[in-house]
PDB file of C-alpha atoms in Angstrom:
ATOM      1  CA  ASP R   1      16.693   6.126   0.515  1.00  0.00           C
ATOM      2  CA  GLN R   2      14.323   4.349  -1.819  1.00  0.00           C
ATOM      3  CA  GLN R   3      14.494   0.672  -0.948  1.00  0.00           C
ATOM      4  CA  VAL R   4      11.923  -0.316  -3.534  1.00  0.00           C
ATOM      5  CA  LYS R   5      12.269   1.300  -6.918  1.00  0.00           C
ATOM      6  CA  GLN R   6       9.944   1.401  -9.860  1.00  0.00           C
ATOM      7  CA  ASN R   7      11.969   3.310 -12.384  1.00  0.00           C
ATOM      8  CA  SER R   8       9.261   3.648 -15.004  1.00  0.00           C
ATOM      9  CA  PRO R   9       6.629   6.141 -13.907  1.00  0.00           C
ATOM     10  CA  SER R  10       4.415   5.175 -16.811  1.00  0.00           C
ATOM     11  CA  LEU R  11       3.887   2.484 -19.419  1.00  0.00           C
ATOM     12  CA  SER R  12       1.563   2.387 -22.387  1.00  0.00           C
ATOM     13  CA  VAL R  13       0.643  -0.817 -24.241  1.00  0.00           C
ATOM     14  CA  GLN R  14      -1.901  -1.954 -26.791  1.00  0.00           C
ATOM     15  CA  GLU R  15      -4.811  -4.106 -25.806  1.00  0.00           C
ATOM     16  CA  GLY R  16      -3.974  -7.784 -26.195  1.00  0.00           C
ATOM     17  CA  ARG R  17      -0.232  -7.271 -25.861  1.00  0.00           C
ATOM     18  CA  ILE R  18       1.942  -8.020 -22.867  1.00  0.00           C
ATOM     19  CA  SER R  19       2.536  -5.463 -20.137  1.00  0.00           C
ATOM     20  CA  ILE R  20       5.758  -5.823 -18.171  1.00  0.00           C
ATOM     21  CA  LEU R  21       6.134  -3.800 -15.009  1.00  0.00           C
ATOM     22  CA  ASN R  22       9.502  -3.785 -13.304  1.00  0.00           C
ATOM     23  CA  CYS R  23      10.620  -3.346  -9.736  1.00  0.00           C
ATOM     24  CA  ASP R  24      14.039  -3.346  -8.081  1.00  0.00           C
ATOM     25  CA  TYR R  25      14.864  -3.510  -4.400  1.00  0.00           C
ATOM     26  CA  THR R  26      17.973  -2.908  -2.376  1.00  0.00           C
ATOM     27  CA  ASN R  27      17.217  -4.448   1.007  1.00  0.00           C
ATOM     28  CA  SER R  28      18.359  -8.068   1.059  1.00  0.00           C
ATOM     29  CA  MET R  29      16.159  -8.687   4.104  1.00  0.00           C
ATOM     30  CA  PHE R  30      13.020  -8.455   2.003  1.00  0.00           C
ATOM     31  CA  ASP R  31      11.557 -11.899   1.558  1.00  0.00           C
ATOM     32  CA  TYR R  32       8.013 -11.343   0.422  1.00  0.00           C
ATOM     33  CA  PHE R  33       6.904  -9.246  -2.489  1.00  0.00           C
ATOM     34  CA  LEU R  34       3.505  -8.040  -3.552  1.00  0.00           C
ATOM     35  CA  TRP R  35       1.931  -6.156  -6.392  1.00  0.00           C
ATOM     36  CA  TYR R  36      -0.998  -3.858  -5.818  1.00  0.00           C
ATOM     37  CA  LYS R  37      -3.236  -2.122  -8.295  1.00  0.00           C
ATOM     38  CA  LYS R  38      -4.627   1.282  -7.484  1.00  0.00           C
ATOM     39  CA  TYR R  39      -7.275   3.436  -9.086  1.00  0.00           C
ATOM     40  CA  PRO R  40      -7.416   7.177  -8.363  1.00  0.00           C
ATOM     41  CA  ALA R  41      -8.844   8.082  -4.935  1.00  0.00           C
ATOM     42  CA  GLU R  42      -9.096   4.440  -3.943  1.00  0.00           C
ATOM     43  CA  GLY R  43      -7.002   2.200  -1.745  1.00  0.00           C
ATOM     44  CA  PRO R  44      -4.669  -0.337  -3.339  1.00  0.00           C
ATOM     45  CA  THR R  45      -6.060  -3.759  -4.085  1.00  0.00           C
ATOM     46  CA  PHE R  46      -3.933  -6.842  -3.856  1.00  0.00           C
ATOM     47  CA  LEU R  47      -2.997  -8.451  -7.143  1.00  0.00           C
ATOM     48  CA  ILE R  48      -0.385 -11.125  -6.678  1.00  0.00           C
ATOM     49  CA  SER R  49       2.508 -11.976  -4.387  1.00  0.00           C
ATOM     50  CA  ILE R  50       5.640 -14.066  -4.331  1.00  0.00           C
ATOM     51  CA  SER R  51       7.783 -15.449  -1.573  1.00  0.00           C
ATOM     52  CA  SER R  52      11.546 -15.370  -1.880  1.00  0.00           C
ATOM     53  CA  ILE R  53      11.627 -19.169  -1.994  1.00  0.00           C
ATOM     54  CA  LYS R  54      10.007 -19.040  -5.409  1.00  0.00           C
ATOM     55  CA  ASP R  55      11.017 -17.426  -8.657  1.00  0.00           C
ATOM     56  CA  LYS R  56       7.631 -17.397 -10.322  1.00  0.00           C
ATOM     57  CA  ASN R  57       3.996 -17.177  -9.350  1.00  0.00           C
ATOM     58  CA  GLU R  58       1.127 -17.198 -11.758  1.00  0.00           C
ATOM     59  CA  ASP R  59      -2.514 -16.252 -11.345  1.00  0.00           C
ATOM     60  CA  GLY R  60      -4.572 -16.079 -14.499  1.00  0.00           C
ATOM     61  CA  ARG R  61      -3.288 -13.272 -16.691  1.00  0.00           C
ATOM     62  CA  PHE R  62      -0.831 -12.131 -14.038  1.00  0.00           C
ATOM     63  CA  THR R  63       2.600 -13.612 -13.477  1.00  0.00           C
ATOM     64  CA  VAL R  64       5.253 -12.317 -11.135  1.00  0.00           C
ATOM     65  CA  PHE R  65       8.892 -13.237 -11.626  1.00  0.00           C
ATOM     66  CA  LEU R  66      11.530 -12.855  -8.947  1.00  0.00           C
ATOM     67  CA  ASN R  67      15.264 -12.750  -9.554  1.00  0.00           C
ATOM     68  CA  LYS R  68      16.811 -12.690  -6.098  1.00  0.00           C
ATOM     69  CA  SER R  69      20.391 -12.383  -7.255  1.00  0.00           C
ATOM     70  CA  ALA R  70      19.497  -9.279  -9.229  1.00  0.00           C
ATOM     71  CA  LYS R  71      17.062  -8.036  -6.564  1.00  0.00           C
ATOM     72  CA  HIS R  72      14.532  -7.594  -9.306  1.00  0.00           C
ATOM     73  CA  LEU R  73      10.961  -8.588  -9.834  1.00  0.00           C
ATOM     74  CA  SER R  74       8.538  -8.057 -12.639  1.00  0.00           C
ATOM     75  CA  LEU R  75       4.827  -8.315 -13.196  1.00  0.00           C
ATOM     76  CA  HIS R  76       3.624  -9.635 -16.536  1.00  0.00           C
ATOM     77  CA  ILE R  77       0.067  -9.070 -17.644  1.00  0.00           C
ATOM     78  CA  VAL R  78      -0.985 -10.958 -20.733  1.00  0.00           C
ATOM     79  CA  PRO R  79      -3.138 -10.256 -22.571  1.00  0.00           C
ATOM     80  CA  SER R  80      -3.484  -6.681 -21.391  1.00  0.00           C
ATOM     81  CA  GLN R  81      -6.984  -5.233 -21.216  1.00  0.00           C
ATOM     82  CA  PRO R  82      -8.179  -1.610 -21.014  1.00  0.00           C
ATOM     83  CA  GLY R  83      -9.523  -2.340 -17.523  1.00  0.00           C
ATOM     84  CA  ASP R  84      -5.972  -3.024 -16.406  1.00  0.00           C
ATOM     85  CA  SER R  85      -5.210   0.677 -16.733  1.00  0.00           C
ATOM     86  CA  ALA R  86      -4.232   1.791 -13.234  1.00  0.00           C
ATOM     87  CA  VAL R  87      -1.214   2.549 -11.090  1.00  0.00           C
ATOM     88  CA  TYR R  88       0.687  -0.558 -10.086  1.00  0.00           C
ATOM     89  CA  PHE R  89       2.676  -0.567  -6.897  1.00  0.00           C
ATOM     90  CA  CYS R  90       5.412  -2.999  -6.059  1.00  0.00           C
ATOM     91  CA  ALA R  91       5.783  -3.656  -2.332  1.00  0.00           C
ATOM     92  CA  ALA R  92       8.163  -5.663  -0.213  1.00  0.00           C
ATOM     93  CA  SER R  93       8.303  -6.897   3.334  1.00  0.00           C
ATOM     94  CA  GLY R  94      10.866  -8.695   5.400  1.00  0.00           C
ATOM     95  CA  ALA R  95      11.280 -10.515   8.666  1.00  0.00           C
ATOM     96  CA  SER R  96      13.399  -7.738  10.138  1.00  0.00           C
ATOM     97  CA  GLY R  97      11.718  -5.331  12.539  1.00  0.00           C
ATOM     98  CA  GLY R  98       9.513  -8.070  13.911  1.00  0.00           C
ATOM     99  CA  SER R  99       6.425  -6.672  12.296  1.00  0.00           C
ATOM    100  CA  ASN R 100       4.842  -8.721   9.572  1.00  0.00           C
ATOM    101  CA  TYR R 101       3.652  -6.923   6.523  1.00  0.00           C
ATOM    102  CA  LYS R 102       5.339  -3.645   7.183  1.00  0.00           C
ATOM    103  CA  LEU R 103       5.326  -2.934   3.515  1.00  0.00           C
ATOM    104  CA  THR R 104       7.758  -0.743   1.689  1.00  0.00           C
ATOM    105  CA  PHE R 105       6.287   0.565  -1.529  1.00  0.00           C
ATOM    106  CA  GLY R 106       7.729   1.733  -4.777  1.00  0.00           C
ATOM    107  CA  LYS R 107       6.448   4.957  -6.339  1.00  0.00           C
ATOM    108  CA  GLY R 108       4.205   3.110  -8.722  1.00  0.00           C
ATOM    109  CA  THR R 109       3.917   2.774 -12.477  1.00  0.00           C
ATOM    110  CA  LEU R 110       0.931   4.118 -14.325  1.00  0.00           C
ATOM    111  CA  LEU R 111      -0.150   1.531 -16.868  1.00  0.00           C
ATOM    112  CA  THR R 112      -2.343   2.625 -19.747  1.00  0.00           C
ATOM    113  CA  VAL R 113      -3.786  -0.050 -21.978  1.00  0.00           C
ATOM    114  CA  ASN R 114      -5.041   1.409 -25.238  1.00  0.00           C
ATOM    115  CA  PRO R 115      -7.979  -0.228 -27.034  1.00  0.00           C
TER     116      PRO R 115
ATOM    117  CA  GLY M   1     -10.702 -11.173  -0.283  1.00  0.00           C
ATOM    118  CA  ALA M   2     -11.097  -9.696   3.151  1.00  0.00           C
ATOM    119  CA  VAL M   3     -12.752  -6.333   3.525  1.00  0.00           C
ATOM    120  CA  VAL M   4     -11.275  -3.286   5.195  1.00  0.00           C
ATOM    121  CA  SER M   5     -13.519  -0.276   5.439  1.00  0.00           C
ATOM    122  CA  GLN M   6     -12.144   3.215   5.909  1.00  0.00           C
ATOM    123  CA  HIS M   7     -14.258   6.211   6.807  1.00  0.00           C
ATOM    124  CA  PRO M   8     -14.657   8.942   5.762  1.00  0.00           C
ATOM    125  CA  SER M   9     -13.534   8.692   2.155  1.00  0.00           C
ATOM    126  CA  TRP M  10     -12.948  12.410   2.032  1.00  0.00           C
ATOM    127  CA  VAL M  11     -12.990  15.261   4.486  1.00  0.00           C
ATOM    128  CA  ILE M  12     -12.379  18.983   4.367  1.00  0.00           C
ATOM    129  CA  CYS M  13     -11.526  20.709   7.614  1.00  0.00           C
ATOM    130  CA  LYS M  14     -10.371  24.082   8.820  1.00  0.00           C
ATOM    131  CA  SER M  15      -6.836  24.678   9.879  1.00  0.00           C
ATOM    132  CA  GLY M  16      -6.375  24.030  13.594  1.00  0.00           C
ATOM    133  CA  THR M  17      -9.145  21.473  13.929  1.00  0.00           C
ATOM    134  CA  SER M  18      -8.763  17.726  14.443  1.00  0.00           C
ATOM    135  CA  VAL M  19      -9.949  14.982  12.146  1.00  0.00           C
ATOM    136  CA  LYS M  20     -10.539  11.330  12.991  1.00  0.00           C
ATOM    137  CA  ILE M  21     -10.266   8.587  10.384  1.00  0.00           C
ATOM    138  CA  GLU M  22     -11.577   5.111  11.097  1.00  0.00           C
ATOM    139  CA  CYS M  23     -10.324   1.828   9.736  1.00  0.00           C
ATOM    140  CA  ARG M  24     -12.365  -1.314  10.280  1.00  0.00           C
ATOM    141  CA  SER M  25     -11.752  -4.906   9.315  1.00  0.00           C
ATOM    142  CA  LEU M  26     -15.190  -6.239   8.502  1.00  0.00           C
ATOM    143  CA  ASP M  27     -14.713  -9.967   8.238  1.00  0.00           C
ATOM    144  CA  PHE M  28     -11.495 -10.837  10.017  1.00  0.00           C
ATOM    145  CA  GLN M  29      -9.592  -9.969  13.143  1.00  0.00           C
ATOM    146  CA  ALA M  30      -6.862  -7.504  12.365  1.00  0.00           C
ATOM    147  CA  THR M  31      -4.052  -8.060  14.793  1.00  0.00           C
ATOM    148  CA  THR M  32      -1.962  -5.424  13.070  1.00  0.00           C
ATOM    149  CA  MET M  33      -3.028  -2.278  11.269  1.00  0.00           C
ATOM    150  CA  PHE M  34      -0.851   0.084   9.311  1.00  0.00           C
ATOM    151  CA  TRP M  35      -1.382   3.707   8.430  1.00  0.00           C
ATOM    152  CA  TYR M  36       0.075   5.188   5.265  1.00  0.00           C
ATOM    153  CA  ARG M  37      -0.060   8.540   3.580  1.00  0.00           C
ATOM    154  CA  GLN M  38       0.456   9.298  -0.039  1.00  0.00           C
ATOM    155  CA  PHE M  39       1.356  12.578  -1.663  1.00  0.00           C
ATOM    156  CA  PRO M  40       0.616  13.064  -5.349  1.00  0.00           C
ATOM    157  CA  LYS M  41       2.863  10.989  -7.597  1.00  0.00           C
ATOM    158  CA  GLN M  42       4.648   9.552  -4.602  1.00  0.00           C
ATOM    159  CA  SER M  43       4.664   6.119  -3.062  1.00  0.00           C
ATOM    160  CA  LEU M  44       2.664   5.086  -0.060  1.00  0.00           C
ATOM    161  CA  MET M  45       4.701   6.062   2.969  1.00  0.00           C
ATOM    162  CA  LEU M  46       4.219   4.098   6.168  1.00  0.00           C
ATOM    163  CA  MET M  47       3.398   6.360   9.077  1.00  0.00           C
ATOM    164  CA  ALA M  48       2.861   3.896  11.901  1.00  0.00           C
ATOM    165  CA  THR M  49       2.120   0.323  12.845  1.00  0.00           C
ATOM    166  CA  SER M  50      -0.433  -0.503  15.483  1.00  0.00           C
ATOM    167  CA  ASN M  51      -1.130  -3.738  17.255  1.00  0.00           C
ATOM    168  CA  GLU M  52      -4.351  -4.271  19.108  1.00  0.00           C
ATOM    169  CA  GLY M  53      -4.124  -3.157  22.690  1.00  0.00           C
ATOM    170  CA  SER M  54      -0.682  -1.624  22.516  1.00  0.00           C
ATOM    171  CA  LYS M  55       0.849   1.699  21.567  1.00  0.00           C
ATOM    172  CA  ALA M  56       1.525   2.370  17.940  1.00  0.00           C
ATOM    173  CA  THR M  57       5.048   2.303  16.568  1.00  0.00           C
ATOM    174  CA  TYR M  58       5.751   5.407  14.513  1.00  0.00           C
ATOM    175  CA  GLU M  59       8.145   5.692  11.616  1.00  0.00           C
ATOM    176  CA  GLN M  60      10.988   8.121  11.801  1.00  0.00           C
ATOM    177  CA  GLY M  61       9.881  11.661  11.146  1.00  0.00           C
ATOM    178  CA  VAL M  62       6.217  11.075  11.971  1.00  0.00           C
ATOM    179  CA  GLU M  63       4.988  13.139  14.918  1.00  0.00           C
ATOM    180  CA  LYS M  64       3.168  10.829  17.284  1.00  0.00           C
ATOM    181  CA  ASP M  65       1.516  13.719  19.110  1.00  0.00           C
ATOM    182  CA  LYS M  66       0.112  15.012  15.871  1.00  0.00           C
ATOM    183  CA  PHE M  67      -1.029  11.714  14.414  1.00  0.00           C
ATOM    184  CA  LEU M  68      -2.761   9.874  17.235  1.00  0.00           C
ATOM    185  CA  ILE M  69      -3.410   6.223  16.574  1.00  0.00           C
ATOM    186  CA  ASN M  70      -5.695   4.040  18.623  1.00  0.00           C
ATOM    187  CA  HIS M  71      -6.187   0.320  18.035  1.00  0.00           C
ATOM    188  CA  ALA M  72      -8.638  -0.541  20.769  1.00  0.00           C
ATOM    189  CA  SER M  73     -10.096  -3.671  19.243  1.00  0.00           C
ATOM    190  CA  LEU M  74      -9.254  -6.346  16.711  1.00  0.00           C
ATOM    191  CA  THR M  75     -11.532  -4.721  14.174  1.00  0.00           C
ATOM    192  CA  LEU M  76     -10.981  -1.001  14.613  1.00  0.00           C
ATOM    193  CA  SER M  77      -8.098   1.408  14.440  1.00  0.00           C
ATOM    194  CA  THR M  78      -8.382   5.180  14.318  1.00  0.00           C
ATOM    195  CA  LEU M  79      -6.021   7.882  13.153  1.00  0.00           C
ATOM    196  CA  THR M  80      -6.623  11.375  14.493  1.00  0.00           C
ATOM    197  CA  VAL M  81      -4.854  14.252  12.818  1.00  0.00           C
ATOM    198  CA  THR M  82      -4.669  16.876  15.541  1.00  0.00           C
ATOM    199  CA  SER M  83      -4.460  20.604  14.923  1.00  0.00           C
ATOM    200  CA  ALA M  84      -4.450  20.008  11.194  1.00  0.00           C
ATOM    201  CA  HIS M  85      -2.553  22.328   8.881  1.00  0.00           C
ATOM    202  CA  PRO M  86      -2.692  22.654   5.095  1.00  0.00           C
ATOM    203  CA  GLU M  87       0.530  20.645   4.763  1.00  0.00           C
ATOM    204  CA  ASP M  88      -1.301  17.689   6.334  1.00  0.00           C
ATOM    205  CA  SER M  89      -3.529  17.561   3.283  1.00  0.00           C
ATOM    206  CA  SER M  90      -2.917  14.162   1.779  1.00  0.00           C
ATOM    207  CA  PHE M  91      -4.379  10.764   1.024  1.00  0.00           C
ATOM    208  CA  TYR M  92      -4.371   8.541   4.106  1.00  0.00           C
ATOM    209  CA  ILE M  93      -4.767   4.786   3.770  1.00  0.00           C
ATOM    210  CA  CYS M  94      -4.956   2.037   6.331  1.00  0.00           C
ATOM    211  CA  SER M  95      -4.208  -1.625   5.889  1.00  0.00           C
ATOM    212  CA  ALA M  96      -4.845  -4.597   8.080  1.00  0.00           C
ATOM    213  CA  THR M  97      -3.470  -8.073   8.457  1.00  0.00           C
ATOM    214  CA  GLY M  98      -4.540 -11.072  10.456  1.00  0.00           C
ATOM    215  CA  GLN M  99      -2.449 -13.572  12.305  1.00  0.00           C
ATOM    216  CA  ALA M 100      -1.729 -15.953   9.462  1.00  0.00           C
ATOM    217  CA  ALA M 101       1.737 -15.777   8.007  1.00  0.00           C
ATOM    218  CA  ASN M 102       2.467 -14.704   4.465  1.00  0.00           C
ATOM    219  CA  THR M 103      -0.912 -13.396   3.521  1.00  0.00           C
ATOM    220  CA  GLU M 104      -1.465 -10.125   1.799  1.00  0.00           C
ATOM    221  CA  ALA M 105      -2.393  -6.946   3.605  1.00  0.00           C
ATOM    222  CA  PHE M 106      -5.835  -5.594   2.826  1.00  0.00           C
ATOM    223  CA  PHE M 107      -6.301  -1.916   2.330  1.00  0.00           C
ATOM    224  CA  GLY M 108      -9.071   0.477   3.064  1.00  0.00           C
ATOM    225  CA  GLN M 109     -10.317   2.716   0.304  1.00  0.00           C
ATOM    226  CA  GLY M 110      -8.390   5.690   1.640  1.00  0.00           C
ATOM    227  CA  THR M 111      -9.322   9.110   2.974  1.00  0.00           C
ATOM    228  CA  ARG M 112      -8.620  12.312   1.083  1.00  0.00           C
ATOM    229  CA  LEU M 113      -7.962  14.999   3.690  1.00  0.00           C
ATOM    230  CA  THR M 114      -7.968  18.629   2.654  1.00  0.00           C
ATOM    231  CA  VAL M 115      -7.123  21.240   5.252  1.00  0.00           C
ATOM    232  CA  VAL M 116      -8.132  24.777   4.355  1.00  0.00           C
TER     233      VAL M 116
END
């Protein structure tokens, strides 16, 4: 049962345009959401996060939007750069289980930014 | 950000042997460490959660006798794949968090294990 879903396995955009990566979740206990960027054969690196008490968090070119009622979040990258090309993972954690940061990951979306 | 170092980055071993992977937090005290594995084109799957000084909590379907986890200090956790088989070949990644609430988990660079 996939609790965190990234339905687009890949996305291709032109340099300078906006990249929008989507993520849906099913577990209403999730209250903290993160986006990670991963290059091949490397560990994920943290990008941006959002708590369920917010609906938007912005950090430079990266903005994450959270729609709790729809159980949906998205990552916007603008303007997109070729160096942004990587796999992006959406992850979620919740207070249940008593273990902070037990992250549940989506399958990832491969973003390709074309020059 | 904080640094988590994972070693080795890749290892090839013979079937039946054991392999130890280390995960170290270099500049913070990691009260909790997580071990994940990733198959190609799949998401990171949590294998187990370990807290310093206590036994690891394994996810359903993960054999605790096969994947031995030790978290003896606040800066080091190890995962030992015992009696490795080709189907254990995968990408293993650790992550670590400190005590502060609502901070991101920091990941090691991962270990590519190939069992031949």
